[in-house]
PDB file of C-alpha atoms in Angstrom:
ATOM      1  CA  MET A   1     -19.734  15.519  26.641  1.00 84.00           C
ATOM      2  CA  LEU A   2     -19.544  13.071  23.690  1.00 83.00           C
ATOM      3  CA  VAL A   3     -21.719  15.693  21.492  1.00 84.00           C
ATOM      4  CA  ALA A   4     -19.301  18.373  22.305  1.00 85.00           C
ATOM      5  CA  TRP A   5     -16.297  16.411  21.441  1.00 86.00           C
ATOM      6  CA  VAL A   6     -17.791  15.293  18.184  1.00 84.00           C
ATOM      7  CA  MET A   7     -18.874  18.677  17.260  1.00 84.00           C
ATOM      8  CA  ASN A   8     -15.396  20.139  18.097  1.00 85.00           C
ATOM      9  CA  THR A   9     -13.759  17.615  15.651  1.00 85.00           C
ATOM     10  CA  ILE A  10     -15.931  18.591  12.829  1.00 83.00           C
ATOM     11  CA  GLU A  11     -14.853  21.372  10.415  1.00 83.00           C
ATOM     12  CA  PRO A  12     -16.513  24.776  11.186  1.00 82.00           C
ATOM     13  CA  SER A  13     -18.221  25.263   7.916  1.00 82.00           C
ATOM     14  CA  ILE A  14     -19.908  21.850   8.332  1.00 80.00           C
ATOM     15  CA  ARG A  15     -20.616  22.494  11.999  1.00 78.00           C
ATOM     16  CA  THR A  16     -23.007  25.357  11.129  1.00 79.00           C
ATOM     17  CA  THR A  17     -25.117  23.322   8.853  1.00 81.00           C
ATOM     18  CA  LEU A  18     -25.931  20.773  11.785  1.00 81.00           C
ATOM     19  CA  SER A  19     -28.824  20.861  14.163  1.00 81.00           C
ATOM     20  CA  PHE A  20     -28.410  20.760  18.021  1.00 83.00           C
ATOM     21  CA  TYR A  21     -28.275  17.290  19.284  1.00 84.00           C
ATOM     22  CA  GLU A  22     -28.334  16.169  22.960  1.00 85.00           C
ATOM     23  CA  ASP A  23     -27.629  12.598  22.184  1.00 87.00           C
ATOM     24  CA  ALA A  24     -24.255  11.349  20.700  1.00 87.00           C
ATOM     25  CA  ARG A  25     -25.757   8.395  18.789  1.00 88.00           C
ATOM     26  CA  GLU A  26     -28.290  10.678  16.995  1.00 87.00           C
ATOM     27  CA  LEU A  27     -25.656  13.206  16.071  1.00 86.00           C
ATOM     28  CA  TRP A  28     -23.352  10.289  14.665  1.00 84.00           C
ATOM     29  CA  VAL A  29     -26.325   8.700  12.715  1.00 86.00           C
ATOM     30  CA  ALA A  30     -27.214  12.082  11.234  1.00 84.00           C
ATOM     31  CA  LEU A  31     -23.660  12.659  10.188  1.00 83.00           C
ATOM     32  CA  GLU A  32     -23.550   9.152   8.799  1.00 81.00           C
ATOM     33  CA  ARG A  33     -26.669   9.682   6.550  1.00 80.00           C
ATOM     34  CA  ARG A  34     -25.280  12.838   5.235  1.00 78.00           C
ATOM     35  CA  PHE A  35     -21.683  12.162   4.914  1.00 73.00           C
ATOM     36  CA  CYS A  36     -21.311   8.364   4.119  1.00 70.00           C
ATOM     37  CA  VAL A  37     -19.938   7.724   0.682  1.00 64.00           C
ATOM     38  CA  VAL A  38     -20.394   4.294  -0.874  1.00 64.00           C
ATOM     39  CA  ASN A  39     -17.016   2.767  -1.621  1.00 77.00           C
ATOM     40  CA  GLY A  40     -17.858   1.422  -5.165  1.00 79.00           C
ATOM     41  CA  THR A  41     -16.140   4.464  -6.731  1.00 81.00           C
ATOM     42  CA  ARG A  42     -13.183   4.160  -4.783  1.00 84.00           C
ATOM     43  CA  ILE A  43     -12.943   0.306  -5.482  1.00 87.00           C
ATOM     44  CA  CYS A  44     -13.265   0.899  -9.205  1.00 88.00           C
ATOM     45  CA  GLN A  45     -10.463   3.555  -9.069  1.00 90.00           C
ATOM     46  CA  LEU A  46      -8.243   1.126  -7.098  1.00 91.00           C
ATOM     47  CA  LYS A  47      -8.776  -1.544  -9.409  1.00 91.00           C
ATOM     48  CA  THR A  48      -7.983   0.788 -12.496  1.00 92.00           C
ATOM     49  CA  SER A  49      -4.740   1.716 -10.694  1.00 93.00           C
ATOM     50  CA  LEU A  50      -3.868  -1.880 -10.429  1.00 91.00           C
ATOM     51  CA  ALA A  51      -4.595  -2.705 -14.014  1.00 91.00           C
ATOM     52  CA  GLU A  52      -2.201   0.336 -15.104  1.00 92.00           C
ATOM     53  CA  CYS A  53       0.462  -0.230 -12.423  1.00 92.00           C
ATOM     54  CA  LYS A  54       3.257  -1.590 -14.633  1.00 92.00           C
ATOM     55  CA  GLN A  55       7.156  -1.994 -13.821  1.00 91.00           C
ATOM     56  CA  GLY A  56       8.294  -0.598 -17.261  1.00 83.00           C
ATOM     57  CA  LYS A  57      11.906  -0.119 -17.990  1.00 80.00           C
ATOM     58  CA  THR A  58      12.478   2.962 -15.838  1.00 77.00           C
ATOM     59  CA  LYS A  59      11.431   1.418 -12.429  1.00 83.00           C
ATOM     60  CA  SER A  60      13.273  -0.864 -10.244  1.00 90.00           C
ATOM     61  CA  VAL A  61      11.387  -4.014  -9.028  1.00 92.00           C
ATOM     62  CA  ALA A  62      11.357  -2.578  -5.416  1.00 92.00           C
ATOM     63  CA  SER A  63       9.702   0.582  -6.434  1.00 92.00           C
ATOM     64  CA  TYR A  64       7.293  -0.997  -8.692  1.00 93.00           C
ATOM     65  CA  PHE A  65       6.385  -3.759  -5.916  1.00 93.00           C
ATOM     66  CA  GLY A  66       6.111  -0.861  -3.245  1.00 92.00           C
ATOM     67  CA  ARG A  67       3.464   1.022  -5.395  1.00 92.00           C
ATOM     68  CA  LEU A  68       1.639  -2.175  -6.450  1.00 93.00           C
ATOM     69  CA  SER A  69       1.566  -3.152  -2.530  1.00 93.00           C
ATOM     70  CA  LYS A  70       0.222   0.325  -1.490  1.00 93.00           C
ATOM     71  CA  ILE A  71      -2.777   0.164  -3.902  1.00 93.00           C
ATOM     72  CA  PHE A  72      -3.460  -3.501  -3.184  1.00 92.00           C
ATOM     73  CA  ASN A  73      -3.487  -2.939   0.337  1.00 90.00           C
ATOM     74  CA  GLU A  74      -5.771   0.022   0.015  1.00 90.00           C
ATOM     75  CA  LEU A  75      -8.281  -2.134  -1.813  1.00 89.00           C
ATOM     76  CA  LEU A  76      -8.098  -4.854   0.849  1.00 87.00           C
ATOM     77  CA  LEU A  77      -9.575  -2.027   3.244  1.00 84.00           C
ATOM     78  CA  TYR A  78     -12.746  -1.954   1.256  1.00 82.00           C
ATOM     79  CA  VAL A  79     -13.160  -5.727   0.767  1.00 78.00           C
ATOM     80  CA  ALA A  80     -15.523  -7.353   3.020  1.00 74.00           C
ATOM     81  CA  LEU A  81     -14.484 -11.014   4.063  1.00 70.00           C
ATOM     82  CA  PRO A  82     -17.178 -13.616   3.347  1.00 73.00           C
ATOM     83  CA  ARG A  83     -18.767 -14.940   6.804  1.00 72.00           C
ATOM     84  CA  CYS A  84     -18.675 -18.593   7.493  1.00 71.00           C
ATOM     85  CA  THR A  85     -22.179 -20.236   8.308  1.00 70.00           C
ATOM     86  CA  CYS A  86     -21.411 -23.466   9.087  1.00 69.00           C
ATOM     87  CA  SER A  87     -22.595 -24.905  12.423  1.00 61.00           C
ATOM     88  CA  GLY A  88     -18.953 -25.649  13.602  1.00 56.00           C
ATOM     89  CA  CYS A  89     -17.956 -21.979  13.779  1.00 57.00           C
ATOM     90  CA  THR A  90     -20.111 -21.410  16.844  1.00 55.00           C
ATOM     91  CA  TYR A  91     -18.125 -23.554  18.980  1.00 56.00           C
ATOM     92  CA  GLY A  92     -14.648 -22.567  17.578  1.00 59.00           C
ATOM     93  CA  GLY A  93     -14.316 -25.599  15.148  1.00 63.00           C
ATOM     94  CA  CYS A  94     -14.928 -24.147  11.624  1.00 66.00           C
ATOM     95  CA  ARG A  95     -15.133 -27.021   9.124  1.00 70.00           C
ATOM     96  CA  CYS A  96     -15.231 -25.154   6.030  1.00 71.00           C
ATOM     97  CA  ARG A  97     -12.148 -22.775   6.642  1.00 73.00           C
ATOM     98  CA  LEU A  98     -14.057 -20.123   4.588  1.00 75.00           C
ATOM     99  CA  THR A  99     -11.827 -17.162   5.627  1.00 74.00           C
ATOM    100  CA  THR A 100      -8.538 -19.079   5.301  1.00 79.00           C
ATOM    101  CA  GLN A 101      -9.642 -20.008   1.894  1.00 81.00           C
ATOM    102  CA  TYR A 102     -10.620 -16.455   0.747  1.00 82.00           C
ATOM    103  CA  GLN A 103      -7.341 -14.984   2.154  1.00 83.00           C
ATOM    104  CA  THR A 104      -5.451 -17.627   0.074  1.00 85.00           C
ATOM    105  CA  LEU A 105      -7.343 -16.363  -2.981  1.00 88.00           C
ATOM    106  CA  LEU A 106      -6.526 -12.677  -2.138  1.00 89.00           C
ATOM    107  CA  GLN A 107      -2.965 -13.620  -1.853  1.00 90.00           C
ATOM    108  CA  GLU A 108      -2.955 -15.390  -5.276  1.00 91.00           C
ATOM    109  CA  ASP A 109      -4.548 -12.383  -6.680  1.00 91.00           C
ATOM    110  CA  GLN A 110      -1.916  -9.945  -5.453  1.00 92.00           C
ATOM    111  CA  LEU A 111       0.868 -12.257  -6.835  1.00 93.00           C
ATOM    112  CA  LYS A 112      -0.880 -12.432 -10.255  1.00 92.00           C
ATOM    113  CA  TRP A 113      -0.983  -8.632 -10.309  1.00 92.00           C
ATOM    114  CA  PHE A 114       2.610  -8.288  -9.380  1.00 93.00           C
ATOM    115  CA  LEU A 115       3.730 -10.729 -12.152  1.00 93.00           C
ATOM    116  CA  VAL A 116       1.328  -9.323 -14.830  1.00 91.00           C
ATOM    117  CA  GLY A 117       2.768  -6.007 -14.347  1.00 92.00           C
ATOM    118  CA  LEU A 118       6.472  -6.981 -14.486  1.00 91.00           C
ATOM    119  CA  ASP A 119       8.604  -5.691 -17.613  1.00 88.00           C
ATOM    120  CA  GLY A 120       8.827  -8.073 -20.358  1.00 87.00           C
ATOM    121  CA  ALA A 121      12.504  -8.789 -19.428  1.00 88.00           C
ATOM    122  CA  TYR A 122      11.184 -10.974 -16.748  1.00 90.00           C
ATOM    123  CA  ALA A 123       9.090 -13.335 -18.703  1.00 91.00           C
ATOM    124  CA  SER A 124      11.248 -16.376 -18.053  1.00 91.00           C
ATOM    125  CA  VAL A 125      11.281 -15.650 -14.255  1.00 92.00           C
ATOM    126  CA  ARG A 126       7.427 -15.010 -14.334  1.00 92.00           C
ATOM    127  CA  SER A 127       6.863 -18.385 -16.110  1.00 91.00           C
ATOM    128  CA  GLN A 128       9.069 -20.298 -13.549  1.00 92.00           C
ATOM    129  CA  ILE A 129       7.088 -18.632 -10.674  1.00 93.00           C
ATOM    130  CA  LEU A 130       3.828 -19.667 -12.357  1.00 91.00           C
ATOM    131  CA  ASN A 131       5.018 -23.137 -12.719  1.00 91.00           C
ATOM    132  CA  HIS A 132       5.283 -23.741  -9.192  1.00 90.00           C
ATOM    133  CA  ASP A 133       2.553 -25.988  -7.388  1.00 88.00           C
ATOM    134  CA  PRO A 134       1.332 -24.528  -5.020  1.00 89.00           C
ATOM    135  CA  LEU A 135       2.118 -20.990  -5.969  1.00 90.00           C
ATOM    136  CA  PRO A 136       4.592 -19.068  -3.826  1.00 93.00           C
ATOM    137  CA  SER A 137       3.668 -16.162  -1.864  1.00 92.00           C
ATOM    138  CA  VAL A 138       3.892 -12.617  -3.432  1.00 92.00           C
ATOM    139  CA  ASP A 139       6.821 -11.972  -0.945  1.00 93.00           C
ATOM    140  CA  ARG A 140       8.842 -14.965  -2.164  1.00 94.00           C
ATOM    141  CA  ALA A 141       7.878 -13.962  -5.858  1.00 94.00           C
ATOM    142  CA  TYR A 142       9.370 -10.628  -5.101  1.00 94.00           C
ATOM    143  CA  GLN A 143      12.563 -12.241  -3.565  1.00 94.00           C
ATOM    144  CA  ILE A 144      13.047 -14.200  -6.918  1.00 94.00           C
ATOM    145  CA  VAL A 145      12.601 -11.147  -9.130  1.00 94.00           C
ATOM    146  CA  ALA A 146      14.654  -8.974  -7.087  1.00 93.00           C
ATOM    147  CA  GLN A 147      17.325 -11.497  -7.010  1.00 92.00           C
ATOM    148  CA  GLU A 148      17.192 -11.848 -10.936  1.00 92.00           C
ATOM    149  CA  GLU A 149      17.480  -8.054 -11.076  1.00 91.00           C
ATOM    150  CA  ARG A 150      20.518  -7.840  -8.894  1.00 91.00           C
ATOM    151  CA  MET A 151      22.026 -10.803 -10.868  1.00 89.00           C
ATOM    152  CA  ARG A 152      21.471  -8.514 -14.087  1.00 86.00           C
ATOM    153  CA  GLY A 153      23.560  -5.877 -12.494  1.00 81.00           C
ATOM    154  CA  GLY A 154      21.066  -3.751 -10.852  1.00 69.00           C
ATOM    155  CA  HIS A 155      18.521  -1.143 -12.075  1.00 58.00           C
ATOM    156  CA  LYS A 156      19.089   2.620 -13.064  1.00 53.00           C
ATOM    157  CA  ASP A 157      16.753   3.663 -10.072  1.00 49.00           C
ATOM    158  CA  ASP A 158      19.127   1.748  -7.605  1.00 47.00           C
ATOM    159  CA  ARG A 159      22.226   3.413  -8.845  1.00 45.00           C
ATOM    160  CA  GLU A 160      20.579   7.053  -8.863  1.00 46.00           C
ATOM    161  CA  THR A 161      19.674   6.752  -5.134  1.00 45.00           C
ATOM    162  CA  VAL A 162      23.042   5.772  -3.760  1.00 44.00           C
ATOM    163  CA  MET A 163      24.439   8.307  -1.422  1.00 44.00           C
ATOM    164  CA  ALA A 164      27.784  10.118  -2.145  1.00 42.00           C
ATOM    165  CA  PHE A 165      29.730  11.314   0.701  1.00 43.00           C
ATOM    166  CA  ARG A 166      32.564  13.812   0.903  1.00 44.00           C
ATOM    167  CA  VAL A 167      34.767  15.137   3.613  1.00 45.00           C
ATOM    168  CA  GLN A 168      34.127  18.537   4.768  1.00 47.00           C
ATOM    169  CA  SER A 169      36.163  20.400   7.350  1.00 47.00           C
ATOM    170  CA  ASP A 170      34.172  22.157  10.218  1.00 50.00           C
ATOM    171  CA  PRO A 171      35.458  25.337  11.497  1.00 51.00           C
ATOM    172  CA  ARG A 172      37.831  23.646  14.042  1.00 52.00           C
ATOM    173  CA  GLY A 173      39.633  22.035  11.432  1.00 51.00           C
ATOM    174  CA  LYS A 174      38.127  18.516  12.095  1.00 48.00           C
ATOM    175  CA  PRO A 175      36.795  16.493   9.118  1.00 45.00           C
ATOM    176  CA  LYS A 176      33.325  15.428   9.151  1.00 44.00           C
ATOM    177  CA  LEU A 177      31.171  13.285   6.625  1.00 42.00           C
ATOM    178  CA  THR A 178      28.200  15.030   4.886  1.00 41.00           C
ATOM    179  CA  ALA A 179      25.672  13.210   2.806  1.00 44.00           C
ATOM    180  CA  HIS A 180      24.453  14.478  -0.339  1.00 41.00           C
ATOM    181  CA  PHE A 181      21.255  13.045  -1.649  1.00 44.00           C
ATOM    182  CA  GLU A 182      20.109  13.387  -5.324  1.00 54.00           C
ATOM    183  CA  LYS A 183      16.726  12.966  -4.591  1.00 61.00           C
ATOM    184  CA  PHE A 184      14.265  14.660  -1.725  1.00 59.00           C
ATOM    185  CA  TYR A 185      10.583  13.688  -1.301  1.00 59.00           C
ATOM    186  CA  ALA A 186       8.686  16.537   0.605  1.00 62.00           C
ATOM    187  CA  ASN A 187       5.718  14.684   1.490  1.00 65.00           C
ATOM    188  CA  CYS A 188       7.382  12.461   3.877  1.00 65.00           C
ATOM    189  CA  ASN A 189      10.332  14.730   4.586  1.00 60.00           C
ATOM    190  CA  ARG A 190      12.886  12.187   3.764  1.00 64.00           C
ATOM    191  CA  ASP A 191      16.121  12.279   1.421  1.00 62.00           C
ATOM    192  CA  GLY A 192      17.337   9.598  -1.057  1.00 64.00           C
ATOM    193  CA  HIS A 193      13.873   9.021  -3.054  1.00 63.00           C
ATOM    194  CA  ASP A 194      11.017  10.563  -4.492  1.00 68.00           C
ATOM    195  CA  GLU A 195       7.149   9.829  -4.782  1.00 69.00           C
ATOM    196  CA  SER A 196       7.480   6.883  -7.063  1.00 69.00           C
ATOM    197  CA  THR A 197       9.675   5.098  -4.577  1.00 69.00           C
ATOM    198  CA  CYS A 198       8.011   6.015  -1.335  1.00 67.00           C
ATOM    199  CA  PHE A 199       5.830   3.458   0.409  1.00 60.00           C
TER     200      PHE A 199
END
């Protein structure tokens, strides 16, 4: 039954290249040997994307942060957490706190990527955040930068995505509100934003 289920989920052009298997484990191992791709290439692509991810003058802090978070979260899928080997772990009392320390390093890394990619206009805010000891979380840093952006009068992206409403009469003469959006993103089938602000 499992062999039939796995075979039915495989694309027909690939299915024809497979031998007959009676054991699901053997089939799975054969598929893994043939199609397992090393993640090193994807990790390099994601790190390049992180290095190139900049806010610039045309993006709001929200759209920049969303794009950066999406790349960073995908990168975390490929990162293997180190395993603790201290004797206390077997009894649930880890003394070295290796996993916690590593999670803290990853969070600081994301914070630094966020701050590095900010537009030059936020240099003073960046310095203030980096002067905190301990460093704030990336979410707290985002709040600080977003607040600074609001104090400066918002961003062009924010003003462009505001909805305009107009009153229209339906055939029975009753007024109704109709939303008009300037942007539509077909990938997620939603109005009010485009690819750069979808996350």
